[in-house]
GROMACS .gro file of C-alpha atoms in nm:
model
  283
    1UNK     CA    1  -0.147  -0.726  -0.342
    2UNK     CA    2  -0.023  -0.395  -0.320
    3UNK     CA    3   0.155  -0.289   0.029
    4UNK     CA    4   0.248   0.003   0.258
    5UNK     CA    5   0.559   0.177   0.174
    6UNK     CA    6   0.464   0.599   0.189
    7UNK     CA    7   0.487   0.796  -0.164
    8UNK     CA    8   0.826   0.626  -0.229
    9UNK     CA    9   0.681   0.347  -0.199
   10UNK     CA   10   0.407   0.402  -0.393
   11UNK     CA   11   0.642   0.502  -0.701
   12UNK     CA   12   0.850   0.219  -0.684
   13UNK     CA   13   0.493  -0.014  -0.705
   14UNK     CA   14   0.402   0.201  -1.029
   15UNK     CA   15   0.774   0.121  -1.189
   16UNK     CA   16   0.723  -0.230  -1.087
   17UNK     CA   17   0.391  -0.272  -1.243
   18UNK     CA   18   0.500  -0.026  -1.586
   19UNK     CA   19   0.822  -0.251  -1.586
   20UNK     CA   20   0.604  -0.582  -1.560
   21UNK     CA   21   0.390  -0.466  -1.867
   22UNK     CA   22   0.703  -0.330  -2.086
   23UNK     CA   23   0.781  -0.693  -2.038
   24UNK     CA   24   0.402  -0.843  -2.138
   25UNK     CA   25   0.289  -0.923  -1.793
   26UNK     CA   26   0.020  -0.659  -1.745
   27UNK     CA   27  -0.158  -0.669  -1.373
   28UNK     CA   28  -0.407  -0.457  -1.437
   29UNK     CA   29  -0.625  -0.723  -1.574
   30UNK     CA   30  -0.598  -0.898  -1.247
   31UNK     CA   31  -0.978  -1.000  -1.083
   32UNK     CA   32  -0.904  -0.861  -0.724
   33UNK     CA   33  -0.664  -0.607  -0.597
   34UNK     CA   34  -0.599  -0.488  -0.259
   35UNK     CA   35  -0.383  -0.234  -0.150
   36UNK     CA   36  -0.296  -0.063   0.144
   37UNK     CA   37  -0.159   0.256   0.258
   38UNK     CA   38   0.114   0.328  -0.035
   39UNK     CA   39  -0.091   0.030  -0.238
   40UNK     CA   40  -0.436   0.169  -0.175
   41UNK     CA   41  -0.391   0.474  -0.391
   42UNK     CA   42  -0.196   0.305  -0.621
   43UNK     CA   43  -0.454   0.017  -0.651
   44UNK     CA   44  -0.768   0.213  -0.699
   45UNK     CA   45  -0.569   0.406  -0.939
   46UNK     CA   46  -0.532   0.023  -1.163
   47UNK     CA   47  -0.786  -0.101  -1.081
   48UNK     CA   48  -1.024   0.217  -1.194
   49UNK     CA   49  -0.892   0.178  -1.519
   50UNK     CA   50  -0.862   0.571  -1.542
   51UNK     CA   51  -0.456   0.551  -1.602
   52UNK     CA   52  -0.230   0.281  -1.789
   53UNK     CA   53   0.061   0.181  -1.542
   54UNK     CA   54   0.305   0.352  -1.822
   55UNK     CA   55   0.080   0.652  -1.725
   56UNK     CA   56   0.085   0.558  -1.379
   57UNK     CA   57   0.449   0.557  -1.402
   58UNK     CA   58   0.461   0.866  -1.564
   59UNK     CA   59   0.296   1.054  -1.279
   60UNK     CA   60   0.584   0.947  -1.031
   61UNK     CA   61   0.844   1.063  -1.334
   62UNK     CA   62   0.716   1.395  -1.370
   63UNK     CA   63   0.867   1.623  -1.096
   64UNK     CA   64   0.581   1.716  -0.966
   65UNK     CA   65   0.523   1.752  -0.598
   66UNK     CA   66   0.186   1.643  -0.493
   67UNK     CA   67   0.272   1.729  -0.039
   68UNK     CA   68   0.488   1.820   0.152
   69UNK     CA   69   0.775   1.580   0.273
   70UNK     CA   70   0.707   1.433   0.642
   71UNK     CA   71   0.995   1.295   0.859
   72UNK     CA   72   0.904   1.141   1.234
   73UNK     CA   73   1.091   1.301   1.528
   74UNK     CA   74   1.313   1.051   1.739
   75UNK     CA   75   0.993   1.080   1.990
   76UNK     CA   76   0.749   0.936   1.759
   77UNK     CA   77   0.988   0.694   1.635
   78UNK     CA   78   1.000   0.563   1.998
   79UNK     CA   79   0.682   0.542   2.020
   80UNK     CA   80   0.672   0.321   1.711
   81UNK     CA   81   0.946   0.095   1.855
   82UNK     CA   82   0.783   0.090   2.222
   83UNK     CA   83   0.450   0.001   2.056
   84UNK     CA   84   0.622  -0.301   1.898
   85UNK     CA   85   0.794  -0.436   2.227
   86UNK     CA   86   0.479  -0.373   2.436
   87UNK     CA   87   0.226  -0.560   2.157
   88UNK     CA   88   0.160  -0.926   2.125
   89UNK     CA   89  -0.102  -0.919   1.797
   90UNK     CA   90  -0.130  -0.719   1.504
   91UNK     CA   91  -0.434  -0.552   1.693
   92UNK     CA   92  -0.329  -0.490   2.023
   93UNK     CA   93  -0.007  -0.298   1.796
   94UNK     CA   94  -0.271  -0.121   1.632
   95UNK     CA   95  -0.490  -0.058   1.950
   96UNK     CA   96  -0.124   0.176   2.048
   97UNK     CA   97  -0.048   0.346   1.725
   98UNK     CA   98  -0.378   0.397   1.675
   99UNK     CA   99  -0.379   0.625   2.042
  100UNK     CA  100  -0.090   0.817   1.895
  101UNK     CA  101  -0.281   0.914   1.597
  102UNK     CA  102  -0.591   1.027   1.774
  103UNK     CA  103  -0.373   1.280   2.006
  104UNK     CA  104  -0.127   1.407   1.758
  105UNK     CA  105  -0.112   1.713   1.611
  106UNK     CA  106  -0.165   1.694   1.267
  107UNK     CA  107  -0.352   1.864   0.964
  108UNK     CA  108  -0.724   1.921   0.947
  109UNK     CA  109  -0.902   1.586   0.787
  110UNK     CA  110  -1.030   1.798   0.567
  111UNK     CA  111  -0.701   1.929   0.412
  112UNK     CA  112  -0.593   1.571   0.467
  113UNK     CA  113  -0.868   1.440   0.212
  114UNK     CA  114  -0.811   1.694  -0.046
  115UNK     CA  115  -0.462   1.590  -0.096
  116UNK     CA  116  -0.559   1.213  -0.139
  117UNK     CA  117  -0.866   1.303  -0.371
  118UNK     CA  118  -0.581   1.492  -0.606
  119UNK     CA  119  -0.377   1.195  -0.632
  120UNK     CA  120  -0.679   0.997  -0.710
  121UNK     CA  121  -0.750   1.276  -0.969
  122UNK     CA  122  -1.031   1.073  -1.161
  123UNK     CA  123  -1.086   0.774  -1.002
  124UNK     CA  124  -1.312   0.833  -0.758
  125UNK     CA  125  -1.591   0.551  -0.766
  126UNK     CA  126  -1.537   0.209  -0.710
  127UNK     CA  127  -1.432   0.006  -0.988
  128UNK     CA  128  -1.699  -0.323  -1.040
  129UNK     CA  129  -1.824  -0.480  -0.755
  130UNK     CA  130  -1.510  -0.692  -0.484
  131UNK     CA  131  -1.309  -0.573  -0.770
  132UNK     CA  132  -1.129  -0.384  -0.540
  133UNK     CA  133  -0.998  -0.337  -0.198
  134UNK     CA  134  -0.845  -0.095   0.048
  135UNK     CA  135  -0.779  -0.197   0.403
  136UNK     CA  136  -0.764   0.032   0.669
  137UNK     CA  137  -0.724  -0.037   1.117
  138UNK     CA  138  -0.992   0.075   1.341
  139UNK     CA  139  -0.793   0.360   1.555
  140UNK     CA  140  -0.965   0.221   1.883
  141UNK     CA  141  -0.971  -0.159   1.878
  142UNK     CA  142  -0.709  -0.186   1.576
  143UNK     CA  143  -0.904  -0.454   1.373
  144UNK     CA  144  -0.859  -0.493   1.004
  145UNK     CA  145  -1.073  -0.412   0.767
  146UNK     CA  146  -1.094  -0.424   0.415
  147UNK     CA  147  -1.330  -0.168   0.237
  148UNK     CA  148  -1.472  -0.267  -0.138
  149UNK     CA  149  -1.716   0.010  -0.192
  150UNK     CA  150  -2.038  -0.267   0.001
  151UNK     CA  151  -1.991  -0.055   0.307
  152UNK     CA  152  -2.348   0.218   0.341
  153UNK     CA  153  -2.183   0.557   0.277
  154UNK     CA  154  -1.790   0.451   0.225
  155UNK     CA  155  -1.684   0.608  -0.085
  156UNK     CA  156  -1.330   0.556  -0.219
  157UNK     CA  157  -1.165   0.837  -0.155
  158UNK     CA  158  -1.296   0.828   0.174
  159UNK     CA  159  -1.143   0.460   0.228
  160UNK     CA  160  -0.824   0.561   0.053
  161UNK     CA  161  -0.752   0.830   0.298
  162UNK     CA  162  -0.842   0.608   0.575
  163UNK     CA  163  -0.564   0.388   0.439
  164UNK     CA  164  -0.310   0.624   0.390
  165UNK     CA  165  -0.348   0.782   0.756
  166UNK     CA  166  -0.017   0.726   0.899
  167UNK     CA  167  -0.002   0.751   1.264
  168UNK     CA  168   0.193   1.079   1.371
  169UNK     CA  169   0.206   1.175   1.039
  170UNK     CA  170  -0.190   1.234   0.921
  171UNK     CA  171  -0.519   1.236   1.097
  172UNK     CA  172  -0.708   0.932   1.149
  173UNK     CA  173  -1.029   0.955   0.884
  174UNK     CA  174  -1.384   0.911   1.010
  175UNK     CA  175  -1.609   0.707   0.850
  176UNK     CA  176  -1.854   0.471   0.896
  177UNK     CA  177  -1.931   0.606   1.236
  178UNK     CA  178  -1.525   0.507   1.313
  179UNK     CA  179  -1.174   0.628   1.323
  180UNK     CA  180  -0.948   0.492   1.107
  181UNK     CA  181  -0.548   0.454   1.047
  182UNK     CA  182  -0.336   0.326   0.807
  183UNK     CA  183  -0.409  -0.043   0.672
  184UNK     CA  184  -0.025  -0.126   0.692
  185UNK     CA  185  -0.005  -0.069   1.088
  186UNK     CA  186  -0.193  -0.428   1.042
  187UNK     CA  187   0.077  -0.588   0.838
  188UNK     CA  188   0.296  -0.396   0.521
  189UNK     CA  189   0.123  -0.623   0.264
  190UNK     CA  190  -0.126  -0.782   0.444
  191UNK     CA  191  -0.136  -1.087   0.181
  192UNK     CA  192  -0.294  -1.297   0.415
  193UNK     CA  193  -0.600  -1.146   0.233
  194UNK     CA  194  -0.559  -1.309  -0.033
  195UNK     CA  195  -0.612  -1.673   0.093
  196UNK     CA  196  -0.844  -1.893  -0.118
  197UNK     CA  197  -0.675  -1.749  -0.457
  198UNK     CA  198  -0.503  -1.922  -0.706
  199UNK     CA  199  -0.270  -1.705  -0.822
  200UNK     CA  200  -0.174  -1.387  -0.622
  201UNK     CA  201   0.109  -1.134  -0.682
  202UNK     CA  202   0.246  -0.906  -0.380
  203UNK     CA  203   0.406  -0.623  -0.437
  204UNK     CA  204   0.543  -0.451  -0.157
  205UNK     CA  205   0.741  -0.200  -0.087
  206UNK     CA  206   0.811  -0.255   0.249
  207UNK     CA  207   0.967  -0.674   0.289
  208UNK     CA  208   1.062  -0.615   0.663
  209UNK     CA  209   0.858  -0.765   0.974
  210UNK     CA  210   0.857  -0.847   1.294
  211UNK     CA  211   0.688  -1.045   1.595
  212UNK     CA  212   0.363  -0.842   1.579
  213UNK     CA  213   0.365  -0.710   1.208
  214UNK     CA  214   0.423  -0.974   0.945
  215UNK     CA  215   0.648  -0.991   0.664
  216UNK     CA  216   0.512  -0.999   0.298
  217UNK     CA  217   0.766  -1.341   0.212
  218UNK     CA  218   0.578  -1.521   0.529
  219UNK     CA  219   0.273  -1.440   0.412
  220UNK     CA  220   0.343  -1.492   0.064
  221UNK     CA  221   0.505  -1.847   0.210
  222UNK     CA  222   0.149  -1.895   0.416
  223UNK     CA  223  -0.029  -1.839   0.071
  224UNK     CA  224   0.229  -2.113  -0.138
  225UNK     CA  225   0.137  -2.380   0.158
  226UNK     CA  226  -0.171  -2.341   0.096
  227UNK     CA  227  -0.173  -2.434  -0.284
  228UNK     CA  228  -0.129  -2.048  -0.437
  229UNK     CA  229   0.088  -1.984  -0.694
  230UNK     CA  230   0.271  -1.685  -0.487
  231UNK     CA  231   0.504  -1.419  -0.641
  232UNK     CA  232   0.643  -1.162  -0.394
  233UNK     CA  233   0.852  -0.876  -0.513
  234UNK     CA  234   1.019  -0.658  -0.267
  235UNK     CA  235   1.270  -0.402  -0.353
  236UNK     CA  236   1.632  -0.482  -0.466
  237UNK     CA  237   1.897  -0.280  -0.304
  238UNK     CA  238   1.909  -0.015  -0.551
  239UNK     CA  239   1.566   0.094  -0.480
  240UNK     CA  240   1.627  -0.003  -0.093
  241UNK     CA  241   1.874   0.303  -0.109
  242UNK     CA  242   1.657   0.492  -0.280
  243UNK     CA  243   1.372   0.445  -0.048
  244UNK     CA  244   1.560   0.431   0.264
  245UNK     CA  245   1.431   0.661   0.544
  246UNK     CA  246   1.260   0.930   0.309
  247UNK     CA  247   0.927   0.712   0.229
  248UNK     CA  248   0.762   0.978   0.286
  249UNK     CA  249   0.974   1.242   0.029
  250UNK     CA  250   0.755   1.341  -0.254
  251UNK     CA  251   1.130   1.443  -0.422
  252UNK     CA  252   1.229   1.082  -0.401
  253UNK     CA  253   0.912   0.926  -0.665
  254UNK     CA  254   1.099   0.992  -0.954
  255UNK     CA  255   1.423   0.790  -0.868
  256UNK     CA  256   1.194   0.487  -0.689
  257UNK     CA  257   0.976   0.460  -0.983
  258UNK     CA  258   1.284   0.403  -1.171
  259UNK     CA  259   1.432   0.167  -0.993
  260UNK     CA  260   1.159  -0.026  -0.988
  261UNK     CA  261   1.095  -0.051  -1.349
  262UNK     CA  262   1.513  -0.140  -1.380
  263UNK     CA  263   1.405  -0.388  -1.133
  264UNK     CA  264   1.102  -0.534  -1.286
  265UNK     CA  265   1.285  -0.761  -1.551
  266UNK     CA  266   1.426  -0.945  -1.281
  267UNK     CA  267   1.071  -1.092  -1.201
  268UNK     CA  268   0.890  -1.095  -1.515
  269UNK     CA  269   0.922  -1.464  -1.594
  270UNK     CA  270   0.825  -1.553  -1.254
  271UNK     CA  271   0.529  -1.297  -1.265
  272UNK     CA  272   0.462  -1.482  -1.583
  273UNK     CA  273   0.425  -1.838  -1.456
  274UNK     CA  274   0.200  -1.712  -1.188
  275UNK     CA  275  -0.025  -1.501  -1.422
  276UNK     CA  276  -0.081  -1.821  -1.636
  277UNK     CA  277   0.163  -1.796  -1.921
  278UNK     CA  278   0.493  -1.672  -2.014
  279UNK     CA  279   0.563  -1.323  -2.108
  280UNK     CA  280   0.693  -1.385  -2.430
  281UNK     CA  281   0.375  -1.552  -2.534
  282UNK     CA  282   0.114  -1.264  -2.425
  283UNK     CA  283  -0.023  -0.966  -2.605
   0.00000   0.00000   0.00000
């Protein structure tokens, strides 16, 4: 499980998972993996196969800015916080943010996809069949859904953009006759996915909740109850300072992809016993 947590976020997830195989616990050999927002690019980029996470990791590492840095105003912020108070389920929450995304001024979808197809670079077919999946909220009714390449006419950078459309931020991507937002509006991890699985690491960049959006340690607790074997990793408070309000700071990768691979040894027993064995005795 790969969560929400803007291109920060998505840097520390790639030092988490290069610092998890320096160690001999390697994830991309996991059977399923969803991601959202943040995760989603960073999921169909392991899961693909097309990059190593020490090449993923590179990527963040190399100084490189792939867009420009967003930051919300203190209107769209309230908005955020209003939609929050006036919500009761992840959907109706959803059903709000997803209004502010279809009025706000934004780029074209175009440009929008173009950006997300170049972070993708080559991995732009879906991986073998449930392998993968990327979750994205209907802008209208704010359902879930969770795209894995069955879906007539979805193809993945299509559903990776729909994931990654942050309200106020990005336009909402149409697709399968819909308009779609970002699949962390439904919950930053959304590990509740994951339920009927016997082993399931969540990896998420954002740990926070609240009484609409839930946290990835209650889910990840949900998952334990119900006979997983549950690892969640949520950042330390180095990388919490490094990620702080600039999630969405292209100049910021470098620093969160390091402290996540600093903080990676902290977890990779317990990753480990999850995966099946421990790291000292894998390949």
């Amino acid at each position: 499980m790969l969560g929400a947590g803007g291109l920060v976020g998505a840097a520390w997830e790639a030092g988490i998972l290069h610092g998890l195989a320096e160690a001999g616990v390697d994830l991309s050999d996991a059977d399923l993996v969803i991601g959202s927002s943040a995760g989603a690019v960073v999921g169909a980029l392991l899961a693909s196969g097309t990059v190593t996470p020490a090449e993923l990791y590179a990527r963040q590492t190399d100084g490189a800015d792939t867009e420009p840095a967003v930051r919300f105003g203190a209107g769209t912020l309230l908005r955020y916080t209003l939609a929050v108070l006036t919500s009761r389920t992840p959907e109706a929450y959803g059903r709000r943010l997803g209004g502010l995304a279809l009025h706000a001024r934004t780029v074209d979808e175009a440009v929008r996809r173009a950006t997300v197809a170049a972070r993708l670079g080559d991995a732009t077919a879906w991986p073998a069949a449930g392998r993968l999946r990327v979750t994205a909220v209907d802008a209208v009714d704010g359902t879930l859904t969770a795209f894995d390449g069955g879906q007539d006419g979805v193809g993945l950078v299509d559903a990776v953009t729909a994931s990654c459309a942050i309200p106020g931020a990005w336009p909402p991507a149409s697709l399968a006759g819909r308009r779609w937002i970002d699949g962390g509006i439904h919950s930053t991890a959304n590990a509740h996915l994951a339920a009927g699985c016997a082993r399931v690491v969540v990896i998420a960049p954002t740990a926070m909740g609240n009484k609409v959006v839930h946290a990835p340690a209650r889910q990840g607790a949900a998952l334990a109850a119900a006979g997983a074997r549950v690892e969640v990793i949520t950042p330390d408070a180095e990388a919490k300072a490094v990620i702080g309000a600039r999630a969405l700071d292209p100049a910021q990768r470098g620093a969160a992809a390091r402290a996540g691979r600093a903080q990676a040894a902290a977890h990779a027993e317990a990753v480990a016993a999850v995966w099946g064995r421990p790291a000292e005795d894998r390949d």
